[in-house]
Short mmCIF file of C-alpha atoms and ligand atoms in Angstrom, two decimals:
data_model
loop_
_atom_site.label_atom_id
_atom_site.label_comp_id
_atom_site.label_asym_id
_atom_site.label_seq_id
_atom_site.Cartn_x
_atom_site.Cartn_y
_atom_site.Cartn_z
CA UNK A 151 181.67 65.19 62.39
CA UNK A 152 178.37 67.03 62.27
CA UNK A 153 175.08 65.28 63.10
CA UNK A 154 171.38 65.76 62.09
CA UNK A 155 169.06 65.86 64.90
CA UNK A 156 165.59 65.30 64.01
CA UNK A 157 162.23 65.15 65.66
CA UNK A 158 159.93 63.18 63.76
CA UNK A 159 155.81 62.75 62.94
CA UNK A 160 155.64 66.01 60.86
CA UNK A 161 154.17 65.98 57.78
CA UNK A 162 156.65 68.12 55.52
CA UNK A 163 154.39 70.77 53.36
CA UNK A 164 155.14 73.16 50.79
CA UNK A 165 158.26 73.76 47.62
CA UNK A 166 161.25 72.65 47.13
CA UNK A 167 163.75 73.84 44.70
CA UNK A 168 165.78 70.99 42.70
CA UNK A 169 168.98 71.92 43.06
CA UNK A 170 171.61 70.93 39.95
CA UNK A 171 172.53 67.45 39.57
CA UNK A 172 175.75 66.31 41.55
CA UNK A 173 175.95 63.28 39.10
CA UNK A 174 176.16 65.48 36.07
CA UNK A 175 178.39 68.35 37.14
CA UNK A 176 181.12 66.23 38.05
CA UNK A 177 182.13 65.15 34.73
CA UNK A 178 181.03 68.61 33.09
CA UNK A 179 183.55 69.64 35.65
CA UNK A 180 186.32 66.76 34.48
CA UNK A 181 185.38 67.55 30.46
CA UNK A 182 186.35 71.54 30.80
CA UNK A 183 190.02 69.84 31.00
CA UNK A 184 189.44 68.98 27.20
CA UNK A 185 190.41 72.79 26.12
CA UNK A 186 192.57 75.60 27.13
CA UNK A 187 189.71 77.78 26.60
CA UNK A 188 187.21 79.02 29.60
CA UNK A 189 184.18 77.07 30.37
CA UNK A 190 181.14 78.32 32.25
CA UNK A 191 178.80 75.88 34.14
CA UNK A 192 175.68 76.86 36.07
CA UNK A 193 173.36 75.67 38.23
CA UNK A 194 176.60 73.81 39.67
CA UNK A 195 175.02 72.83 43.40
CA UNK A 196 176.96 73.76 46.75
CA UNK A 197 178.22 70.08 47.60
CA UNK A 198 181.72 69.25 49.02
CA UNK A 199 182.24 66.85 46.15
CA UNK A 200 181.63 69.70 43.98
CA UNK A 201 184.09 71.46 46.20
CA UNK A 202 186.47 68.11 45.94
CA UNK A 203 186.23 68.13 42.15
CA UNK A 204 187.27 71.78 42.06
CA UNK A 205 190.07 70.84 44.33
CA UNK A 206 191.40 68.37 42.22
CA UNK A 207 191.13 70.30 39.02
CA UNK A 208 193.17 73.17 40.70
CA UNK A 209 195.95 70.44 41.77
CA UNK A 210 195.85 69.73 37.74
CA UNK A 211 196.81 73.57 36.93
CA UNK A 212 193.43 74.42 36.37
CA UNK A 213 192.67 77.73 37.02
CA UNK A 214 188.71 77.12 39.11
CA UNK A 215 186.34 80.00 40.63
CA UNK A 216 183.00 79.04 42.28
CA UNK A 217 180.57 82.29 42.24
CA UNK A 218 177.21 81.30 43.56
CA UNK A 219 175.85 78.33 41.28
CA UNK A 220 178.93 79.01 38.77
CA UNK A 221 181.76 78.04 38.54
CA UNK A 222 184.59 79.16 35.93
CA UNK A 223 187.35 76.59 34.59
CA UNK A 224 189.87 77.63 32.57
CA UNK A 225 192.77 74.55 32.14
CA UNK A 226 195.25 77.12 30.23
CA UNK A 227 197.92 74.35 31.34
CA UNK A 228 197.93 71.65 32.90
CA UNK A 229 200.06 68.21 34.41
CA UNK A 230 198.86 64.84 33.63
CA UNK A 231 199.36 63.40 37.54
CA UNK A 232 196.73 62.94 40.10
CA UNK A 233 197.69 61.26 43.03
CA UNK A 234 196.10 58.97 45.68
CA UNK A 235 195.44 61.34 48.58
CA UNK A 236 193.21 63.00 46.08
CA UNK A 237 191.47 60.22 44.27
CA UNK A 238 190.42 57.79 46.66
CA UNK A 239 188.47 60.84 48.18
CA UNK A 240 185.89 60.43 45.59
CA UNK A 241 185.63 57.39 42.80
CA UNK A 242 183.99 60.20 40.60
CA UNK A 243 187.37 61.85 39.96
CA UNK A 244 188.55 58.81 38.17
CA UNK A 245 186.77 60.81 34.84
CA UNK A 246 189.58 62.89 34.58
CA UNK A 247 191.20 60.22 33.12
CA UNK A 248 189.88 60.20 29.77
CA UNK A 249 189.93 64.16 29.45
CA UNK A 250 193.77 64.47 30.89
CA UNK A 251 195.01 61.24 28.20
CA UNK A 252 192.96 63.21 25.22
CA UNK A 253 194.40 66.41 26.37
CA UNK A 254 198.35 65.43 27.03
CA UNK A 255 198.48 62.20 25.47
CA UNK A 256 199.08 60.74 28.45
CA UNK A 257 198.88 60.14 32.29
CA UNK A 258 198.87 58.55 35.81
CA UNK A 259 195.66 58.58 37.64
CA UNK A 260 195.32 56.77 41.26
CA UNK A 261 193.17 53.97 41.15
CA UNK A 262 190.12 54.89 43.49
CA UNK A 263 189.70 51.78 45.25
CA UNK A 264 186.50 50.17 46.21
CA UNK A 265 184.09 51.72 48.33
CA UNK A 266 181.20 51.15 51.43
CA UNK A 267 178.29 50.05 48.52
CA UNK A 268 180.74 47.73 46.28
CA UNK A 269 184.12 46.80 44.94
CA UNK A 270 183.56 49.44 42.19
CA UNK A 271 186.21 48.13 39.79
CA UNK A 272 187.50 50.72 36.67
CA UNK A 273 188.06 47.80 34.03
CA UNK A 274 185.16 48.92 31.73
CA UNK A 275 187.04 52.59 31.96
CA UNK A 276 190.74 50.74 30.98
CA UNK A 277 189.27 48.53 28.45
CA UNK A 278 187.51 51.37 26.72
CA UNK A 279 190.81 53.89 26.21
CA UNK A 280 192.20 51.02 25.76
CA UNK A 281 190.14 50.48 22.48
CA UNK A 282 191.03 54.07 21.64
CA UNK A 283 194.75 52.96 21.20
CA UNK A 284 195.80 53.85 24.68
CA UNK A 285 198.64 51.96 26.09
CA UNK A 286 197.46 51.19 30.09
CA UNK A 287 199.51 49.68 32.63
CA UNK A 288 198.53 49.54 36.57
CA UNK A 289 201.42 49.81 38.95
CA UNK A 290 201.70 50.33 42.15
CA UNK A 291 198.15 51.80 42.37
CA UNK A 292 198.04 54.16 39.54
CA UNK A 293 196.85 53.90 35.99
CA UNK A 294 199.40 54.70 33.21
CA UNK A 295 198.11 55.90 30.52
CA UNK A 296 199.62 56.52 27.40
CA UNK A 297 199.13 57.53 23.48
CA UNK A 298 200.45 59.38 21.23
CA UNK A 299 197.23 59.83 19.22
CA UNK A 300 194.17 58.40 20.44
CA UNK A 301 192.27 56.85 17.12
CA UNK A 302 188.59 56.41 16.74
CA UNK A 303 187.79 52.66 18.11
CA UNK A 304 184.64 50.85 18.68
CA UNK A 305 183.99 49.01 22.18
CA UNK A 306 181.47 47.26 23.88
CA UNK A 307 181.32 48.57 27.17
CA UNK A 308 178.75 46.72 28.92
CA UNK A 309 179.69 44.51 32.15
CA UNK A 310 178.80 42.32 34.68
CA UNK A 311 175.62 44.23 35.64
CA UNK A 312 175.23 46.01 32.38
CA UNK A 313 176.88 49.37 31.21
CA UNK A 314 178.99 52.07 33.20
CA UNK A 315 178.02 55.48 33.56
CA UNK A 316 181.08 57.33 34.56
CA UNK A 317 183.18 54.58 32.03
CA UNK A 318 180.83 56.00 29.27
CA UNK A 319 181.50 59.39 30.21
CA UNK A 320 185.40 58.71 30.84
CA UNK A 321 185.63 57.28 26.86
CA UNK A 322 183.16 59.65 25.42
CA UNK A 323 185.33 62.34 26.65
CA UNK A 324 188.86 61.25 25.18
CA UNK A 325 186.75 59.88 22.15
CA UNK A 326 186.25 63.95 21.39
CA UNK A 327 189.57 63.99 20.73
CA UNK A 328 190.63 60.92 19.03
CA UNK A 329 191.33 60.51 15.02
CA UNK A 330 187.99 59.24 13.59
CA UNK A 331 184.78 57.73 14.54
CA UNK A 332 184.31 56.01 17.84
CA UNK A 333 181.42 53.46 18.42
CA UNK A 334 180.66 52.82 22.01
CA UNK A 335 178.30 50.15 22.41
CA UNK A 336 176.06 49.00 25.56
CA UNK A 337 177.01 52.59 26.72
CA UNK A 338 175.03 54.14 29.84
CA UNK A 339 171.62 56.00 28.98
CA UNK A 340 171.78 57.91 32.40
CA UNK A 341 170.68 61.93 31.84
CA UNK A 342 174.05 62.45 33.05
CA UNK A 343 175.63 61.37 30.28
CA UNK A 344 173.61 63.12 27.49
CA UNK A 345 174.08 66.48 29.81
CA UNK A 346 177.80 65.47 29.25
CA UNK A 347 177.61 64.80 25.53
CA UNK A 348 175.33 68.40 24.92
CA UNK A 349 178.29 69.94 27.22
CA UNK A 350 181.02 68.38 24.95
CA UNK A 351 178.95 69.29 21.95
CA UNK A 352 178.67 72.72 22.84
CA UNK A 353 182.76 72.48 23.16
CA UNK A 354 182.37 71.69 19.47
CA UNK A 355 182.71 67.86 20.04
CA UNK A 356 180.93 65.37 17.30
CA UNK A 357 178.60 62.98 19.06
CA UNK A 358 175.20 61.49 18.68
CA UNK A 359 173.30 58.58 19.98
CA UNK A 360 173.70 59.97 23.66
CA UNK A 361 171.08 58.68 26.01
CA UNK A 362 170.86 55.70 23.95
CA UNK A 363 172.90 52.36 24.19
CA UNK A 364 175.29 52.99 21.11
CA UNK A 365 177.05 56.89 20.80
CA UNK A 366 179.27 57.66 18.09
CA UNK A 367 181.67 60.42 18.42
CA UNK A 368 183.38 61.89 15.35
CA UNK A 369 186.60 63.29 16.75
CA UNK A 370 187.76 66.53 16.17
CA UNK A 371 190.82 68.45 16.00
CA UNK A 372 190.21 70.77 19.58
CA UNK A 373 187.33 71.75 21.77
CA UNK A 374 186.77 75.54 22.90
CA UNK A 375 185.05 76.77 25.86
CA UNK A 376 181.90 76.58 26.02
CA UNK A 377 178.44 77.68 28.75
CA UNK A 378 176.46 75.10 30.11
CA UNK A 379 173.57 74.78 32.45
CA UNK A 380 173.50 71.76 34.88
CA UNK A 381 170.39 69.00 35.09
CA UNK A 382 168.34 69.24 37.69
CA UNK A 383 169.11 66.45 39.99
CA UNK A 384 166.74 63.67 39.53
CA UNK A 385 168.24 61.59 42.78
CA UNK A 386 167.50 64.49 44.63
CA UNK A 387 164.18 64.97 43.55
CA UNK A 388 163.14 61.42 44.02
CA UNK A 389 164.26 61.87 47.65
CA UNK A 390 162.09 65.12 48.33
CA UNK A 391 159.09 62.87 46.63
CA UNK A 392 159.97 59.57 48.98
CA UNK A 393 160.11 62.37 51.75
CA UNK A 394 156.61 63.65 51.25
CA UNK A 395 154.87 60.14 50.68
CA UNK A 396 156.91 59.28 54.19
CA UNK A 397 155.90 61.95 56.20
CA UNK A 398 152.36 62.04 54.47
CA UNK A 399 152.98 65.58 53.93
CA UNK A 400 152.82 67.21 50.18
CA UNK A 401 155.80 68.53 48.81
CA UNK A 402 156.02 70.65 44.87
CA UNK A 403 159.24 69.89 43.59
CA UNK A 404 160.24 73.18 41.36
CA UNK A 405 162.23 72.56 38.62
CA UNK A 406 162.61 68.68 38.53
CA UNK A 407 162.60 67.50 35.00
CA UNK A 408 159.53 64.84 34.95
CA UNK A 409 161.09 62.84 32.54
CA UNK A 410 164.00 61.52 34.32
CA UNK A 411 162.19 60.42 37.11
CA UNK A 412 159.73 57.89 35.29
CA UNK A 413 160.73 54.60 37.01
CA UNK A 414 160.52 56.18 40.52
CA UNK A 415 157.08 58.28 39.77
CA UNK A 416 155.50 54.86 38.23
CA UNK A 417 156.75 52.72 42.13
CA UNK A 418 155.19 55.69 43.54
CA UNK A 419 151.78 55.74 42.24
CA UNK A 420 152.00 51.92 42.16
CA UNK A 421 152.41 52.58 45.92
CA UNK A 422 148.95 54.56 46.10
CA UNK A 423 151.64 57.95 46.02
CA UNK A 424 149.57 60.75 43.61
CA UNK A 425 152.43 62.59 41.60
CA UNK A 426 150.55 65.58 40.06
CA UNK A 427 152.68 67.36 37.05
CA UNK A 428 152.70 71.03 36.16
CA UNK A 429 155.42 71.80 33.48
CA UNK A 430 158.64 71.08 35.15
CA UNK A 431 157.23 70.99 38.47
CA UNK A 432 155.73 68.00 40.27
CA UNK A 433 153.26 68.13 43.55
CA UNK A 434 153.40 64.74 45.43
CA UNK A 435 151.25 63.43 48.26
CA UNK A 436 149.37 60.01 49.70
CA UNK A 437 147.18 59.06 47.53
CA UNK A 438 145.52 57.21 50.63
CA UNK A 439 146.75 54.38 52.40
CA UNK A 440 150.57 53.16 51.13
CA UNK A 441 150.68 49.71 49.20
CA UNK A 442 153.67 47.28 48.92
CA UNK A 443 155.81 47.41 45.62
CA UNK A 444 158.68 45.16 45.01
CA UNK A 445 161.27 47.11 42.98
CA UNK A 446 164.46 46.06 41.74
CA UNK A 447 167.49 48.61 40.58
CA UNK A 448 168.37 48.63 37.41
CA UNK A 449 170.51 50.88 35.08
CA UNK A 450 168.34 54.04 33.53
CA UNK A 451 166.17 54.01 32.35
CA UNK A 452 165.14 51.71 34.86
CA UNK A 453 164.84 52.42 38.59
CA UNK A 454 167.97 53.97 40.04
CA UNK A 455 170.45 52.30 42.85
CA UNK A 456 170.48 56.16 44.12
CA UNK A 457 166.96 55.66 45.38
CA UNK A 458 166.88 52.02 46.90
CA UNK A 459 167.88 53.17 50.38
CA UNK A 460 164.92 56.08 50.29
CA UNK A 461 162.50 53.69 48.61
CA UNK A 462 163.19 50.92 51.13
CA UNK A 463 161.91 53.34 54.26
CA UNK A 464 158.74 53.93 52.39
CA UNK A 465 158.26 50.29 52.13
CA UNK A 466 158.69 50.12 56.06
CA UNK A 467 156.11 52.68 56.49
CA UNK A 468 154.14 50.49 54.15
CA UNK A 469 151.59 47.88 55.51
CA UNK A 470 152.47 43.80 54.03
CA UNK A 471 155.49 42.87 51.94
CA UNK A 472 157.57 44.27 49.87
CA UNK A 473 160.48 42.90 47.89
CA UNK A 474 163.89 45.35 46.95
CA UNK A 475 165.97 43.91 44.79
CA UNK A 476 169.94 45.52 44.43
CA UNK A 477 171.38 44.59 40.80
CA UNK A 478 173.59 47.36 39.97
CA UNK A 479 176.09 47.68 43.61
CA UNK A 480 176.16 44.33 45.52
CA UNK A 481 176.45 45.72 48.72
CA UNK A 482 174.10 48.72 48.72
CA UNK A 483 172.21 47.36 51.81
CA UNK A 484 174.55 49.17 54.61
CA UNK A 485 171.40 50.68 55.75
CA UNK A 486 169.30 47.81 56.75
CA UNK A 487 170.87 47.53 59.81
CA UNK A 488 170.18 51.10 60.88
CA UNK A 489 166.64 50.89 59.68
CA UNK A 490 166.31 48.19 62.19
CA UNK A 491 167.10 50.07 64.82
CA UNK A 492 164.51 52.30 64.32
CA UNK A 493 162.22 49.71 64.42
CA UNK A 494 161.98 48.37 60.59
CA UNK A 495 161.55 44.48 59.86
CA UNK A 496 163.69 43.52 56.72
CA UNK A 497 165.40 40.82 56.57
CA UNK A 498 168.42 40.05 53.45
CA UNK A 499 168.16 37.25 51.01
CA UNK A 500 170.92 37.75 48.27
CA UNK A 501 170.45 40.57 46.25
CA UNK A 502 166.98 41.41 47.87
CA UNK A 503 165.70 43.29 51.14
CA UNK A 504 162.51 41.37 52.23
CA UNK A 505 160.83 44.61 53.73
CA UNK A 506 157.63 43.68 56.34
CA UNK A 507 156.24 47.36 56.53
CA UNK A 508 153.66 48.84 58.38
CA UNK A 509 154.78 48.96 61.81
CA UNK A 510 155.59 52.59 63.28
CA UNK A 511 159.52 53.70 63.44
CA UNK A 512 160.31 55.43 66.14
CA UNK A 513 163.28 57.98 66.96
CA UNK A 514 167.09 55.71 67.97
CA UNK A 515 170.55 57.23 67.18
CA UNK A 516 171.65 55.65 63.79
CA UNK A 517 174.67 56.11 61.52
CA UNK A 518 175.37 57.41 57.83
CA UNK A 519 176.85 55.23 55.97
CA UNK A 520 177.24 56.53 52.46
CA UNK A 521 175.51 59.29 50.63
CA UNK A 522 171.73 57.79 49.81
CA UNK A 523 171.87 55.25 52.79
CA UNK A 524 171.87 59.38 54.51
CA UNK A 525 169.71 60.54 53.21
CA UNK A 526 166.98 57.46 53.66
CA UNK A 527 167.90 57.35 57.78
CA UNK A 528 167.03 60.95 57.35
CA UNK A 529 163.48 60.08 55.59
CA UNK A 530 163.15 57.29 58.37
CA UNK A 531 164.00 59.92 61.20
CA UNK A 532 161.25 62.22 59.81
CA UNK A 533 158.83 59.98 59.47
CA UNK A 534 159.46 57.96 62.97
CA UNK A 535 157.95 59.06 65.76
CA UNK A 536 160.73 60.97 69.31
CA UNK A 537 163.95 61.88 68.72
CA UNK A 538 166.47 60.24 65.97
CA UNK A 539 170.18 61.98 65.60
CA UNK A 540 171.36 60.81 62.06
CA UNK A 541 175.23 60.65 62.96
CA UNK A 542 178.31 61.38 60.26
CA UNK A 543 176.38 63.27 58.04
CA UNK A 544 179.22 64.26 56.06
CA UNK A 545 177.82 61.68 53.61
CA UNK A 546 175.06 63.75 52.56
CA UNK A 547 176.34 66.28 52.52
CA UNK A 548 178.77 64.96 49.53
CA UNK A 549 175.27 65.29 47.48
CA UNK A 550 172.40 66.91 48.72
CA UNK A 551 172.92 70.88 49.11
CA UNK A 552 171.89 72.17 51.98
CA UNK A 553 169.44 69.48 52.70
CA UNK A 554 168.77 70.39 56.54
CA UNK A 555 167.60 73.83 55.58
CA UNK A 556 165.54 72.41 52.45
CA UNK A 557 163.52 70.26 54.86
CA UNK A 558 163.72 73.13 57.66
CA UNK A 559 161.64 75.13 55.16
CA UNK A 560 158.98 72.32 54.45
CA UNK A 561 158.48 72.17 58.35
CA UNK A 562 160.89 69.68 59.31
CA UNK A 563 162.21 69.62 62.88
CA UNK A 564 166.11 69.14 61.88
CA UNK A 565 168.93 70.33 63.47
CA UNK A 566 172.46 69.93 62.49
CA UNK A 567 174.70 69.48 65.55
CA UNK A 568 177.95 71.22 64.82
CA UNK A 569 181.15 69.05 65.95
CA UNK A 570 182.68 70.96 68.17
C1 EPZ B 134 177.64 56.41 38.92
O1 EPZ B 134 178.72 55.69 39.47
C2 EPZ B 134 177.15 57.35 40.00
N1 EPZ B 134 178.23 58.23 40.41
C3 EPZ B 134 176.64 56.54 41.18
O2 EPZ B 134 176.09 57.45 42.12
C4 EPZ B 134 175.52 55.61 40.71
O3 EPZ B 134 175.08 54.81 41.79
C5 EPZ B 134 176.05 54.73 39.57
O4 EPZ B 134 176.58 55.56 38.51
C6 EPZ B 134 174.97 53.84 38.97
O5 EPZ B 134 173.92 54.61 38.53
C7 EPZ B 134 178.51 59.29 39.70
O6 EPZ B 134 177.94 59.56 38.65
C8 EPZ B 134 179.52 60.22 40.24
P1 EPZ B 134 178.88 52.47 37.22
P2 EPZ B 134 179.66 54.82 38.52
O7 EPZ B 134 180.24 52.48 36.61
O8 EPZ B 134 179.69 55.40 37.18
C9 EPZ B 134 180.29 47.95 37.65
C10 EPZ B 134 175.77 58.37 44.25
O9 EPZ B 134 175.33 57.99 45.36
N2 EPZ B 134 181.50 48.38 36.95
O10 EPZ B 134 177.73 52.76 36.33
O11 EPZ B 134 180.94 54.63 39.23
C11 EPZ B 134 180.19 48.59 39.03
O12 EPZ B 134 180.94 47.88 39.98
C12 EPZ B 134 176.68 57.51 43.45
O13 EPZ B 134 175.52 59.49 43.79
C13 EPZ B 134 182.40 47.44 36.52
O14 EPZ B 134 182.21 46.24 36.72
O15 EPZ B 134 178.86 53.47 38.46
C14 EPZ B 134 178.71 48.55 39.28
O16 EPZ B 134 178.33 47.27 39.74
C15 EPZ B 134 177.04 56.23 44.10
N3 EPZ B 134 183.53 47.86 35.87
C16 EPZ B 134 178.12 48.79 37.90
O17 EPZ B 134 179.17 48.45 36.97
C17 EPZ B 134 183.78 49.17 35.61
O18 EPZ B 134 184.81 49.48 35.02
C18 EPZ B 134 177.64 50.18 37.60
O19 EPZ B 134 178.67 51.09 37.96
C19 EPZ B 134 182.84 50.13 36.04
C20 EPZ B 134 181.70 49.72 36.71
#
């Protein structure tokens, strides 16, 4: 497995390009299974999800070409069956689940099984086909899903920490489909999800309310293909922002959409960061010295579980106390431990990191955990002072595209150490 080596204490300086959002192309990708027809997406990010998604799609019949940032689908036929050795690879993949039931009226998914930041259960995703008419059943590890003709339903899909994004996106999608008018309440206001519903409207799909808690879609007869241009990724862009207030350096995020950052920019300039705005672009620096925030994670449009990790190693950087609460993935603090090796004082109470900042990091061999915990050891290693090698960096590179040449080019001392 590759490493990042990384020599710390430089400020990073100059533009970054926001690269498409990995959270948003992966159930464009699932939703071109809706038609027979070709779909275009662009601005599709290099990412070995992406990669994964493609992989799986192809296993489905799907006929997938990456060119660049496009990539061509075109699911002429396809077979309802995805198995384990493909699923558990990636929980996203579960959204093909909707699209394949809508599409053959029925089929057998793997469950994905939990993962390092949670148990990440798929009930909300069952219960809501479920409403659609959809006979499930779970044996032996796989979802069996099955229905004749999905009709229009209405379901409350809000859980135990509030609503789902890739459970909104997993009904929404066979909802397109469906005979009549599906309600979905408490559904997930993510940008992901109203890039999904523009993408499924431009398919010829019926819905409204996207981006807000209740979406109706009026289901139609069939989608066509359709041209769509990815999001630019906002969890990215928050980490190139964390990375410039961390390194006191000042970094112009090109192409970030302003908008979908608002809990994160409003922590930042709590914390005495200046976020200056220029259309779509946004310059970001110290606006002297850091202050403590407490934040606490929250579905959007509140401030996202994505960015804890990264906002956690500004708060170490940060002199007094500051208080991070997790609410949306109850064990998203896999990178505490690490931090602490590089010096950082945070100790765990429940839900919350208690984060006593100001003293320097320096530069210890630490270990990825899982994507964002990554790519916040790799903030922490540029802002600490010697030598840090970031270990398994596979994780990031599941979701940040070609982060070690990104950071390269804003004067970053990073080298990836090629497993030999
Ligand atoms: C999406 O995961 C993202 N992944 C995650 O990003 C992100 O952290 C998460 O949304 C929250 O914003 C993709 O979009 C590919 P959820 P998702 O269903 O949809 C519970 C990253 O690093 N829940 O909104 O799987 C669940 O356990 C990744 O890029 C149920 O209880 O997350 C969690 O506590 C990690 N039952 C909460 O809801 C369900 O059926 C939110 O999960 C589904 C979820």
């Amino acid at each position: 497995m590759d490493s990042l080596l990384i020599k710390g204490g430089v400020p990073l300086e100059g533009e970054v390009h926001i690269s498409g959002a990995k959270n948003a192309v992966l159930p464009l990708m699932a939703a071109t299974l809706l038609t027979e027809e070709p779909c275009i997406i662009h601005h599709v990010p290099d990412l070995s999800d992406v990669r994964f998604m493609g992989q799986i799609l192809t296993s489905l019949g799907a006929d997938v070409r990456f060119d660049g940032g496009t990539v061509y689908i075109q699911a002429a036929k396809l077979k309802g069956m995805a198995d384990y050795d493909l699923i558990r690879k990636m929980r996203a993949s579960i959204c093909i689940l909707g699209p394949l039931l809508a599409r053959l009226h029925q089929a057998k998914v793997s469950l994905p099984g939990g993962c390092i930041i949670g148990s990440r259960p798929v009930d909300l995703h069952l219960k809501g086909l479920a409403a659609l008419g959809a006979k499930i059943t779970v044996k032996a590890g796989y979802v069996h899903a099955k229905a004749p003709r999905l009709s229009g339903g209405e379901v409350f899909l809000g859980g135990r920490v509030g609503p789902t994004v890739l459970g909104t996106a997993n009904v929404m999608m066979a909802a397109t489909l469906a005979d009549g008018v599906t309600v979905i309440e408490s559904a997930a206001c993510e940008p992901e999800v109203v890039d999904l519903a523009n993408f499924l409207n431009a398919m010829g799909a019926r819905i409204t309310g996207a981006g807000s808690p209740t979406v109706q879609i009026a289901g139609v007869k069939a989608l066509h293909g359709a041209e769509h241009e990815v999001i630019p990724d906002r969890i990215e862009a928050a980490t190139f922002a964390i990375a410039a207030a961390a390194t006191d350096g000042e970094i112009t995020l090109v192409g970030a959409r302003p908008d979908h950052l608002s809990a994160v920019l409003d922590k930042l300039r709590d914390a005495n960061v200046k976020v200056q705005r220029n259309g779509r672009n946004l310059t970001v620096k110290r606006g002297g010295e850091l202050r403590p925030v407490d934040i606490t994670t929250l579905p959007y449009s509140g401030f996202p579980t994505d960015v804890q990790a990264q906002a956690m190693v500004l708060m170490t950087l940060t002199p007094g106390l500051s208080i991070i609460t997790e609410r949306v993935f109850e064990s998203r603090f896999m990178h505490v431990s690490e931090l602490a090796r590089l010096g950082a004082e945070i100790s765990i109470e429940g839900p919350s990191a208690i984060v006593k900042g100001g003293r320097p990091l320096s530069g210890a061999p630490i270990m990825a955990s899982d994507l964002r915990a990554s790519a916040a050891l790799v903030i922490a290693g540029l802002a600490a002072s010697g030598t840090t090698v970031v270990n398994r960096v596979y994780h990031i590179d599941r979701g940040y595209e070609k982060i070690d040449a990104k950071l390269k080019k804003l004067g970053a001392r990073i080298e990836r150490i090629k497993e030999t």
